[in-house]
Coordinates of C-alpha atoms and ligand atoms in Angstrom, one line a residue:
M1 CA -25.8 14.9 15.1
I2 CA -22.5 15.5 16.5
R3 CA -22.5 12.2 19.1
T4 CA -25.3 10.4 20.2
F5 CA -26.6 11.9 22.6
A6 CA -26.9 15.5 23.8
T7 CA -23.4 17.0 25.3
H8 CA -24.9 20.5 26.1
R9 CA -28.7 21.0 28.5
I10 CA -27.6 24.8 28.6
R11 CA -24.9 25.7 26.4
K12 CA -26.7 26.8 23.0
Q13 CA -24.9 24.4 20.4
E14 CA -26.4 23.9 17.0
E15 CA -24.9 22.1 14.0
L16 CA -24.1 23.4 10.8
T17 CA -24.0 20.4 8.9
G18 CA -26.8 18.4 8.3
K19 CA -27.9 21.0 5.4
L20 CA -26.8 22.1 1.9
W21 CA -23.7 24.4 1.6
T22 CA -22.4 26.0 -1.2
F23 CA -19.1 23.8 -2.2
S24 CA -16.6 25.8 -5.0
P25 CA -13.8 24.1 -6.5
L26 CA -10.5 26.0 -6.5
Q27 CA -8.5 24.2 -9.3
G28 CA -9.6 23.0 -12.2
E29 CA -12.1 23.0 -14.7
H30 CA -14.9 23.7 -12.7
A31 CA -12.8 26.2 -10.7
G32 CA -14.7 29.3 -9.0
K33 CA -18.6 28.1 -10.4
Q34 CA -20.8 27.5 -7.4
F35 CA -22.6 23.9 -6.4
Q36 CA -25.1 23.4 -3.6
V37 CA -24.1 20.4 -1.4
P38 CA -25.2 17.8 1.4
T39 CA -22.3 18.1 4.3
P40 CA -21.2 16.3 6.0
S41 CA -20.0 15.4 2.5
C42 CA -16.8 14.2 0.3
W43 CA -16.6 16.0 -3.0
E44 CA -15.8 13.0 -4.7
N45 CA -19.6 11.9 -4.3
Y46 CA -20.3 15.2 -6.7
P47 CA -21.1 14.6 -10.1
D48 CA -17.9 15.9 -12.1
F49 CA -15.7 15.9 -9.0
G50 CA -14.5 12.0 -8.4
L51 CA -11.5 12.3 -9.3
Y52 CA -10.3 15.9 -7.9
R53 CA -7.9 16.5 -6.2
G54 CA -7.5 20.6 -5.0
E55 CA -9.2 22.4 -2.7
G56 CA -13.0 23.1 -2.4
S57 CA -14.6 26.1 -0.3
Y58 CA -17.3 25.2 1.3
T59 CA -19.7 28.4 2.5
T60 CA -23.0 28.7 4.6
Q61 CA -24.3 31.5 7.3
F62 CA -25.9 31.6 10.4
M63 CA -27.1 33.7 13.2
A64 CA -25.0 34.5 15.9
G65 CA -23.5 36.9 18.6
G66 CA -21.0 37.1 21.3
N67 CA -18.6 34.7 21.9
I68 CA -19.1 31.6 19.6
R69 CA -16.7 28.4 19.3
I70 CA -16.9 27.4 16.0
V71 CA -16.2 23.4 16.1
C72 CA -15.4 20.9 13.2
K73 CA -14.9 17.6 14.0
G74 CA -13.1 16.7 10.7
V75 CA -12.0 18.0 7.4
S76 CA -10.1 16.2 4.9
H77 CA -7.4 16.5 5.1
T78 CA -6.3 19.8 5.3
A79 CA -8.7 22.7 6.4
T80 CA -8.4 26.8 6.8
V81 CA -11.9 28.0 8.6
L82 CA -12.6 31.7 8.1
L83 CA -15.4 33.6 9.9
D84 CA -17.3 36.5 8.0
G85 CA -13.4 36.9 5.4
Q86 CA -11.6 36.6 8.6
R87 CA -9.0 33.0 8.9
I88 CA -10.0 31.6 12.6
A89 CA -8.4 28.4 12.0
E90 CA -6.1 26.1 9.8
H91 CA -6.4 22.1 10.7
Y92 CA -4.2 19.1 8.9
N93 CA -5.5 15.7 9.4
A94 CA -8.9 14.9 8.2
Y95 CA -9.5 12.3 11.6
T96 CA -9.4 14.8 14.1
A97 CA -11.7 17.1 15.8
F98 CA -10.6 20.9 16.1
S99 CA -12.0 24.2 17.5
A100 CA -12.0 27.9 17.2
V101 CA -13.1 30.6 19.6
V102 CA -13.8 34.1 18.3
Q103 CA -14.9 36.9 20.7
D104 CA -17.4 39.7 20.7
V105 CA -18.7 38.9 17.6
P106 CA -21.5 41.0 16.8
S107 CA -25.2 40.0 16.3
G108 CA -26.5 39.0 13.3
L109 CA -26.0 37.0 10.0
H110 CA -22.5 35.2 9.5
R111 CA -20.6 33.8 7.4
L112 CA -18.5 30.2 7.9
E113 CA -16.2 29.5 4.7
I114 CA -14.3 26.0 5.8
I115 CA -11.4 25.5 2.6
A116 CA -10.6 21.7 2.5
D117 CA -7.8 20.7 0.5
N118 CA -6.7 16.6 -0.2
R119 CA -3.4 17.6 -2.0
F120 CA -0.5 15.5 -1.3
S121 CA 2.8 17.2 -1.1
E122 CA 6.0 16.9 1.0
K123 CA 3.6 19.1 3.5
S124 CA 1.3 16.4 4.0
A125 CA 3.3 13.6 5.6
L126 CA 0.3 11.2 6.7
H127 CA -2.2 11.9 4.0
V128 CA 0.2 10.3 0.6
P129 CA -0.8 7.8 -1.8
N130 CA -2.3 4.2 0.0
D131 CA -4.3 1.7 0.1
Y132 CA -7.2 3.7 1.1
M133 CA -8.5 6.9 -0.2
S134 CA -7.9 10.5 1.4
Y135 CA -11.0 12.0 0.2
G136 CA -11.5 16.0 0.4
G137 CA -14.3 17.9 2.0
V138 CA -16.1 18.8 5.3
S139 CA -16.3 15.5 5.9
R140 CA -17.7 15.1 9.7
P141 CA -19.9 17.3 11.5
V142 CA -19.4 21.2 12.2
V143 CA -21.8 22.7 14.9
W144 CA -21.2 26.9 17.0
E145 CA -21.6 27.1 20.3
Q146 CA -22.3 30.2 22.2
V147 CA -19.9 30.8 25.1
G148 CA -19.6 32.8 28.1
G149 CA -16.6 34.3 29.8
S150 CA -15.1 30.8 30.1
F151 CA -16.7 27.6 29.2
V152 CA -15.5 23.7 30.1
E153 CA -12.9 22.3 27.4
Y154 CA -13.0 18.9 28.4
V155 CA -13.7 16.5 31.5
H156 CA -11.8 13.4 31.4
V157 CA -12.7 10.5 33.3
T158 CA -10.7 7.5 35.3
P159 CA -12.7 5.0 36.7
Y160 CA -11.1 2.4 38.7
F161 CA -12.0 -0.3 41.7
K162 CA -10.4 -0.2 44.8
E163 CA -11.4 -2.0 47.9
G164 CA -14.6 -3.5 46.8
L165 CA -16.0 0.0 45.3
W166 CA -15.7 2.3 41.7
H167 CA -13.9 5.2 41.9
A168 CA -13.9 7.9 39.5
R169 CA -10.6 10.4 39.4
V170 CA -12.0 13.4 36.9
E171 CA -10.1 15.5 35.6
T172 CA -11.8 18.9 33.7
A173 CA -10.7 21.5 32.1
V174 CA -12.0 25.0 31.8
Q175 CA -11.0 28.0 29.1
N176 CA -11.1 31.7 30.4
L177 CA -11.5 34.1 28.0
S178 CA -11.6 37.0 30.3
E179 CA -14.2 35.9 33.4
T180 CA -12.9 38.1 36.5
E181 CA -15.8 36.7 39.3
P182 CA -15.5 33.9 41.2
V183 CA -17.0 30.3 39.2
T184 CA -18.1 27.7 40.8
L185 CA -17.4 24.6 39.2
R186 CA -19.6 21.1 40.0
I187 CA -19.6 17.6 38.2
T188 CA -21.9 15.3 38.9
I189 CA -21.9 11.2 38.4
A190 CA -24.4 8.8 39.2
D191 CA -25.8 11.3 41.6
E192 CA -22.4 11.7 43.7
I193 CA -21.8 15.7 43.6
L194 CA -18.0 16.8 43.4
T195 CA -17.9 20.6 44.3
F196 CA -14.9 23.1 43.8
P197 CA -16.1 26.1 46.1
A198 CA -16.0 29.2 44.3
Q199 CA -12.4 30.2 42.5
T200 CA -11.6 33.2 40.0
L201 CA -9.9 31.5 37.0
P202 CA -7.0 32.6 35.8
S203 CA -6.9 33.2 32.2
G204 CA -6.3 30.5 30.0
I205 CA -6.5 27.0 30.6
S206 CA -7.4 25.6 34.1
V207 CA -7.1 21.8 34.8
H208 CA -9.4 21.4 38.3
T209 CA -9.2 17.5 39.5
G210 CA -11.0 15.3 42.2
E211 CA -12.1 12.1 43.2
L212 CA -15.2 10.2 43.5
V213 CA -16.3 7.0 44.8
F214 CA -19.9 5.3 44.7
Q215 CA -21.6 2.5 46.3
D216 CA -23.3 1.2 43.3
I217 CA -22.5 0.8 40.1
T218 CA -23.1 -1.4 37.1
P219 CA -19.5 -1.7 35.1
W220 CA -19.1 -1.9 31.3
S221 CA -18.8 -4.7 29.6
P222 CA -19.2 -6.5 26.4
E223 CA -22.1 -7.8 27.3
T224 CA -23.7 -5.5 30.0
P225 CA -22.4 -2.1 27.7
V226 CA -24.1 0.3 31.0
L227 CA -23.1 3.8 30.3
Y228 CA -23.2 6.6 33.0
N229 CA -23.0 10.2 32.1
V230 CA -20.5 13.2 34.1
E231 CA -22.4 16.7 33.8
V232 CA -19.7 19.4 34.8
L233 CA -21.7 22.8 35.5
L234 CA -20.1 26.4 35.9
E235 CA -21.5 28.7 38.1
K236 CA -21.7 32.2 38.9
D237 CA -24.4 34.2 41.5
G238 CA -26.2 31.1 41.9
Q239 CA -26.6 30.9 38.5
T240 CA -25.6 27.8 35.9
F241 CA -24.3 30.0 32.7
D242 CA -22.0 26.7 31.0
D243 CA -21.7 22.6 31.1
L244 CA -20.8 20.1 29.6
V245 CA -21.7 15.8 29.3
D246 CA -20.1 13.5 28.5
R247 CA -20.0 9.4 28.6
F248 CA -17.8 6.9 30.1
G249 CA -18.4 3.5 31.7
F250 CA -16.9 1.8 34.6
R251 CA -14.0 -0.8 33.5
E252 CA -10.5 -0.8 33.8
I253 CA -8.0 -3.2 32.0
S254 CA -4.9 -4.4 32.6
I255 CA -2.6 -7.4 31.6
E256 CA -1.4 -10.2 32.9
D257 CA -0.1 -13.2 32.2
K258 CA 0.0 -12.3 28.4
Q259 CA -3.8 -11.7 28.0
I260 CA -5.3 -8.5 28.4
L261 CA -8.4 -8.0 30.9
L262 CA -11.5 -6.3 31.0
N263 CA -12.8 -5.7 35.1
G264 CA -10.4 -9.1 35.5
N265 CA -12.1 -10.8 32.6
P266 CA -9.5 -12.1 29.6
L267 CA -10.5 -10.6 26.1
H268 CA -11.1 -13.0 23.3
I269 CA -10.3 -10.8 20.0
R270 CA -12.9 -12.2 16.8
G271 CA -12.8 -8.7 15.0
L272 CA -12.7 -7.3 12.0
C273 CA -10.7 -4.4 10.6
R274 CA -13.1 -1.2 9.5
H275 CA -12.1 1.8 7.0
E276 CA -14.5 4.3 7.0
D277 CA -15.2 4.1 3.0
H278 CA -18.2 4.2 1.2
P279 CA -19.4 4.3 -2.6
Q280 CA -21.8 6.7 -2.2
F281 CA -20.5 8.5 1.0
G282 CA -16.8 8.6 1.0
C283 CA -15.3 8.7 3.8
A284 CA -18.3 10.8 5.4
L285 CA -20.5 8.1 6.3
P286 CA -24.0 9.4 8.4
F287 CA -25.3 7.8 11.1
A288 CA -28.0 5.1 9.7
A289 CA -24.5 3.7 7.7
M290 CA -22.3 3.2 10.2
A291 CA -25.3 1.7 12.5
S292 CA -25.7 -0.7 9.5
D293 CA -22.2 -1.4 9.3
L294 CA -22.2 -1.9 13.2
A295 CA -25.0 -4.2 12.9
L296 CA -23.4 -6.4 10.2
I297 CA -20.3 -6.6 12.3
K298 CA -22.2 -8.2 15.2
H299 CA -24.1 -10.3 12.7
M300 CA -20.8 -11.8 11.8
G301 CA -20.1 -12.8 15.3
A302 CA -17.6 -10.2 16.3
N303 CA -16.6 -8.5 19.2
S304 CA -14.5 -6.0 18.0
V305 CA -13.7 -3.3 15.3
R306 CA -10.0 -1.9 15.0
T307 CA -10.6 1.5 13.2
V308 CA -7.9 1.8 10.4
H309 CA -5.7 3.5 10.2
Y310 CA -6.8 6.5 11.6
P311 CA -9.1 8.1 14.6
N312 CA -13.2 7.4 13.4
D313 CA -15.4 9.6 13.6
E314 CA -16.8 10.0 17.5
I315 CA -20.5 9.2 16.6
F316 CA -19.1 5.7 15.2
L317 CA -17.2 5.3 19.1
D318 CA -20.9 5.8 20.9
L319 CA -22.7 3.4 18.9
C320 CA -19.4 0.6 19.9
D321 CA -20.1 2.0 23.5
E322 CA -23.6 1.6 23.6
Q323 CA -23.1 -1.6 22.0
G324 CA -20.6 -3.3 23.5
I325 CA -18.0 -3.6 20.9
L326 CA -14.7 -3.5 21.8
V327 CA -11.7 -1.2 20.3
W328 CA -8.6 -0.7 18.8
E329 CA -8.4 2.2 18.0
E330 CA -5.2 3.7 15.9
N331 CA -3.5 6.6 15.3
H332 CA -3.2 7.7 11.5
A333 CA -0.3 6.0 9.5
R334 CA -0.2 3.2 7.4
G335 CA 2.8 1.7 5.9
L336 CA 5.0 4.8 5.9
S337 CA 9.0 3.9 4.7
L338 CA 12.0 5.5 5.9
E339 CA 11.7 7.8 3.6
Q340 CA 8.3 8.5 4.8
M341 CA 8.9 9.4 8.1
Q342 CA 12.0 11.0 7.9
N343 CA 10.0 14.0 6.0
P344 CA 10.4 16.9 8.5
N345 CA 6.5 17.2 9.3
F346 CA 6.3 13.6 10.3
E347 CA 6.8 13.3 13.7
R348 CA 5.2 16.8 14.7
Q349 CA 2.0 15.8 12.5
A350 CA 1.5 12.3 14.1
E351 CA 1.9 13.2 17.5
Q352 CA -0.7 16.1 16.9
V353 CA -3.4 13.0 15.8
I354 CA -2.2 10.8 18.9
R355 CA -2.9 14.1 20.9
E356 CA -5.6 15.3 19.7
M357 CA -7.1 11.6 19.3
V358 CA -6.6 11.1 23.1
Q359 CA -8.0 14.2 24.6
C360 CA -11.5 13.8 22.5
H361 CA -11.7 10.2 22.8
Y362 CA -10.5 9.2 26.7
N363 CA -14.1 8.4 28.0
H364 CA -15.1 6.1 25.4
P365 CA -15.1 2.4 27.4
S366 CA -14.9 0.7 24.8
I367 CA -11.0 1.9 23.6
Y368 CA -9.8 -0.8 25.4
I369 CA -6.3 0.2 23.4
W370 CA -4.7 2.5 21.3
G371 CA -2.3 1.8 18.2
I372 CA 0.2 3.8 16.1
L373 CA 2.1 3.4 13.3
N374 CA 0.4 0.6 11.1
E375 CA 3.1 -1.2 9.7
C376 CA 5.6 1.9 9.2
A377 CA 9.5 1.3 9.4
S378 CA 10.0 -0.4 12.3
D379 CA 12.3 -2.8 11.3
T380 CA 15.3 0.7 11.4
E381 CA 16.6 2.7 14.1
Y382 CA 15.0 6.0 12.8
G383 CA 11.7 4.3 12.7
R384 CA 12.4 2.8 15.9
E385 CA 12.8 6.5 17.9
C386 CA 10.1 6.9 16.3
Y387 CA 7.8 4.5 17.9
R388 CA 9.5 4.9 20.7
Q389 CA 8.5 8.7 21.4
Q390 CA 5.3 8.1 19.8
F391 CA 4.5 5.5 22.7
D392 CA 6.1 7.7 25.4
L393 CA 3.7 10.5 24.2
L394 CA 0.1 8.2 24.6
R395 CA 1.4 6.8 28.1
S396 CA 2.2 10.4 28.9
L397 CA -1.7 11.3 27.9
D398 CA -3.3 7.7 29.1
R399 CA -2.0 5.3 31.4
T400 CA -5.1 3.2 31.2
R401 CA -5.1 1.7 28.3
P402 CA -2.7 -0.5 26.8
C403 CA -0.6 0.5 23.6
S404 CA 0.6 -1.6 20.7
F405 CA 1.0 -1.1 16.9
A406 CA 0.6 -3.6 13.9
S407 CA 4.0 -4.9 12.3
C408 CA 4.5 -6.0 9.4
K409 CA 8.5 -6.9 9.5
S410 CA 8.1 -10.2 11.0
K411 CA 11.9 -11.1 12.4
S412 CA 13.2 -8.1 11.4
D413 CA 11.4 -5.8 13.7
I414 CA 13.6 -3.6 16.1
C415 CA 10.7 -2.4 18.4
F416 CA 9.0 -5.2 20.0
D417 CA 10.1 -4.4 23.5
L418 CA 8.3 -1.2 23.0
P419 CA 4.4 -1.8 22.8
D420 CA 2.1 -3.4 26.0
V421 CA 1.1 -5.5 23.2
V422 CA 2.5 -7.6 20.6
S423 CA 1.0 -7.2 17.7
H424 CA 1.8 -8.5 13.7
N425 CA -0.2 -8.5 10.0
I426 CA 0.4 -12.1 8.6
Y427 CA -1.0 -13.0 5.0
P428 CA -0.6 -16.6 4.6
L429 CA -2.5 -18.1 1.5
W430 CA -2.4 -14.8 0.1
Y431 CA 1.1 -12.7 -0.2
H432 CA 3.0 -16.7 0.4
D433 CA 1.9 -20.3 0.8
T434 CA 3.1 -21.2 4.3
P435 CA 0.3 -23.0 5.7
P436 CA -0.9 -20.7 8.5
R437 CA -0.1 -22.7 11.4
E438 CA 3.5 -22.9 10.3
C439 CA 3.6 -19.0 9.8
L440 CA 2.5 -18.3 13.3
D441 CA 4.7 -21.3 14.9
D442 CA 7.7 -19.6 13.2
L443 CA 6.8 -16.0 14.4
Y444 CA 5.7 -16.4 17.8
S445 CA 8.8 -18.3 18.7
W446 CA 11.0 -15.6 17.8
I447 CA 8.8 -13.1 19.4
Q448 CA 9.3 -15.2 22.7
N449 CA 13.0 -15.9 22.0
E450 CA 14.5 -12.9 20.4
S451 CA 12.3 -10.3 19.6
G452 CA 12.3 -8.3 23.2
G453 CA 8.6 -9.0 23.0
K454 CA 8.9 -12.2 25.6
G455 CA 5.6 -12.7 27.8
K456 CA 3.1 -9.7 26.1
P457 CA 0.2 -10.6 24.8
F458 CA -0.3 -11.4 21.4
L459 CA -2.5 -10.2 18.5
I460 CA -2.9 -11.1 15.2
T461 CA -4.1 -7.4 13.5
E462 CA -4.6 -8.4 9.6
I463 CA -5.5 -11.9 7.7
G464 CA -7.3 -11.8 4.8
A465 CA -7.1 -12.7 1.2
G466 CA -8.8 -10.7 -1.9
G467 CA -12.1 -12.1 -3.3
I468 CA -14.0 -10.2 -6.1
Y469 CA -17.7 -9.9 -5.3
G470 CA -19.2 -12.2 -7.6
C471 CA -16.4 -14.1 -8.7
R472 CA -16.4 -17.6 -9.1
S473 CA -13.9 -20.3 -9.6
T474 CA -14.8 -23.7 -9.4
Y475 CA -11.1 -23.8 -9.2
A476 CA -11.1 -21.7 -6.3
T477 CA -8.9 -19.6 -7.7
K478 CA -7.0 -16.6 -6.4
W479 CA -9.4 -13.7 -6.5
S480 CA -12.6 -15.5 -6.7
E481 CA -15.1 -15.7 -3.6
E482 CA -14.1 -19.6 -3.6
Y483 CA -10.5 -18.7 -2.6
Q484 CA -11.0 -16.3 -0.4
A485 CA -13.2 -18.2 1.8
H486 CA -10.9 -21.2 2.0
A487 CA -8.3 -18.8 2.7
L488 CA -10.2 -17.4 5.6
Q489 CA -11.0 -20.4 6.7
E490 CA -7.8 -21.9 7.3
Q491 CA -6.3 -18.2 8.7
I492 CA -8.9 -18.3 11.3
K493 CA -8.7 -22.1 12.5
A494 CA -5.5 -22.0 13.3
I495 CA -5.6 -18.2 14.9
L496 CA -8.4 -19.4 17.5
S497 CA -6.9 -22.9 17.7
Y498 CA -3.4 -20.9 19.1
P499 CA -2.2 -20.9 22.8
D500 CA -1.3 -17.3 23.7
C501 CA -2.8 -15.8 20.8
T502 CA -5.7 -13.1 22.1
G503 CA -7.3 -13.0 19.4
V504 CA -7.3 -11.8 15.9
Y505 CA -9.1 -8.5 12.7
L506 CA -9.5 -9.6 9.7
W507 CA -8.4 -7.4 7.0
Q508 CA -10.8 -6.1 6.4
F509 CA -14.9 -5.7 6.8
C510 CA -15.9 -4.4 3.5
D511 CA -14.1 -3.5 -0.4
I512 CA -12.6 0.0 -0.1
R513 CA -11.5 2.9 -2.9
I514 CA -7.9 3.5 -3.0
S515 CA -5.6 6.4 -3.9
E516 CA -5.9 6.5 -7.8
E517 CA -2.3 7.9 -7.4
G518 CA -0.5 4.7 -9.2
W519 CA -1.1 2.9 -6.0
Y520 CA -0.4 -0.9 -6.3
G521 CA -2.2 -1.9 -9.4
R522 CA -5.3 -3.0 -7.5
P523 CA -8.5 -4.5 -9.2
R524 CA -11.0 -2.3 -9.5
T525 CA -8.6 0.5 -8.0
M526 CA -9.9 -1.3 -4.6
N527 CA -8.1 -3.0 -1.6
N528 CA -10.5 -6.3 -2.1
K529 CA -10.5 -8.1 0.5
G530 CA -13.8 -7.3 2.6
I531 CA -16.1 -10.1 4.1
V532 CA -18.8 -8.0 2.5
D533 CA -18.1 -5.6 -1.0
E534 CA -18.5 -2.4 -0.9
Y535 CA -22.1 -2.1 -1.2
R536 CA -22.4 -4.1 2.1
R537 CA -23.4 -7.3 -0.2
P538 CA -21.9 -10.3 1.9
K539 CA -19.1 -12.3 0.0
L540 CA -19.2 -16.2 0.3
C541 CA -16.8 -16.4 3.1
Y542 CA -19.1 -14.3 5.1
E543 CA -21.0 -17.8 6.5
I544 CA -18.0 -18.9 6.9
V545 CA -16.3 -16.3 9.2
K546 CA -19.7 -15.9 10.6
K547 CA -19.8 -19.6 12.0
L548 CA -15.9 -19.9 12.9
F549 CA -17.0 -16.2 14.8
E550 CA -19.5 -17.8 16.4
T551 CA -17.6 -21.1 17.9
L552 CA -14.3 -20.7 17.9
Ligands
ADA601 C1 -1.1 -4.1 5.0 C2 -1.9 -3.1 5.7 C3 -3.4 -2.3 4.8 C4 -3.5 -3.3 3.7 C5 -3.5 -4.5 3.7 C6 -3.1 -5.5 2.0 O1 -1.7 -5.2 6.2 O2 -1.5 -2.6 6.9 O3 -3.8 -1.0 4.6 O4 -2.8 -2.4 2.7 O5 -1.7 -4.6 4.2 O6 -4.9 -5.1 2.0 O7 -2.6 -6.2 1.7

């Protein structure tokens, strides 16, 4: 399952994951041995591989012939893909999808091998030892598709409301491998059809754009998350030979008077930061686990998720679209120092994540904002240049959503003039003892008067405190559930009653595993600030969060 709905009615698509593959580690004491493992998965969840850092080969076989397209939704964190022993793709980064087309494959049985590598090195600027785990494995689904001489690569829909009617600007790309005959392109949304007359396609990618107007539309909102299909068809000699179906919602995001508006209504964010992490599945959560995370998030009274600190599995975004949960989606980067940002691979790798994230997730109505570079060196000139470049790139790819970054640099930040929304992570009552209200006053008055961020919407993108599940204390000592509940209560109350604050994201939904490589010396080698623990068992703070989110 790669989405929660069918993306093709015409094009043949078959999932290759969702069954056992052969796994073989390339280094370490088990090098060369073979194991049957489920996919998608992380090898940290196989017996004997809980701490393995290295390369792992995953193989499977499938029947195919002709032009085939292999789509990998995510391999952690560097992938080499081979078909019948021939290298067909390389990809860096666990959290974005990639694909490869192989033409004229002889009909019969074929062997697909994906070598995943989760090692840290100079080559990897974004996956570094960190306060979350970089797992190894084929961590998201893989499919193969049968394509002809040309096929639909993507479709992006931009809805907008004008003169009392909803409109949609549509952009679709067709990849021409070998088509010489004229092709007709037809795009349908809510019974309205846009037809591009038969044309001979140039070789490679061609982009086609058009507009549609609608009479009777139900807009998407958190309360009424109504979704529409966009269907692109390719036809030749009166026959449809390829298609692509995606979903979107009619909604516009704008900024006015320090507020973020969805179809004109101000958003009040009560959100949770969520890592893709589970003790049994690593970052490869199956559908039911994702859906049950979302059920808990909703039950807690939250209306938004921040996908810390990377683009999420698209199935999770589909669920958010369907259930009206707003999403802050961010590119991959957490807490990189100036030296780490100066890694010669950093800018290229970060920009690639941005391109792939926006390309793939453009249509999700739940995504109301893009975030970049959480807590990186936004207090340095070099860092500022990276932030500037990445915001420019984001805006060149998507003008319809605001963008932001979560800072921790307080009054030394020199980048608040760059984003549309000013966002800050604060930890009063955890990393320092300043009362939350005082901390907010100090930060906000500086933002308004000195930072360059004056007049922009203001979000608190992290608050929290460590609480170890089951650690109870009469005196509410730090790390106890009592202390965590108390700290969150004070933090949430101060923020949600703060004028001019658009809302808050709690750090974090659940306890998560962090890198073993000497990072922070956190108890249990876990980040223990979850509202639920890693098994999703609620801590004392759960009911407090729920009450405050539902009433404030
Ligand atoms: C930061 C960071 C998170 C996490 C958190 C913490 O603000 O963005 O990834 O490390 O602090 O738990 O201290």
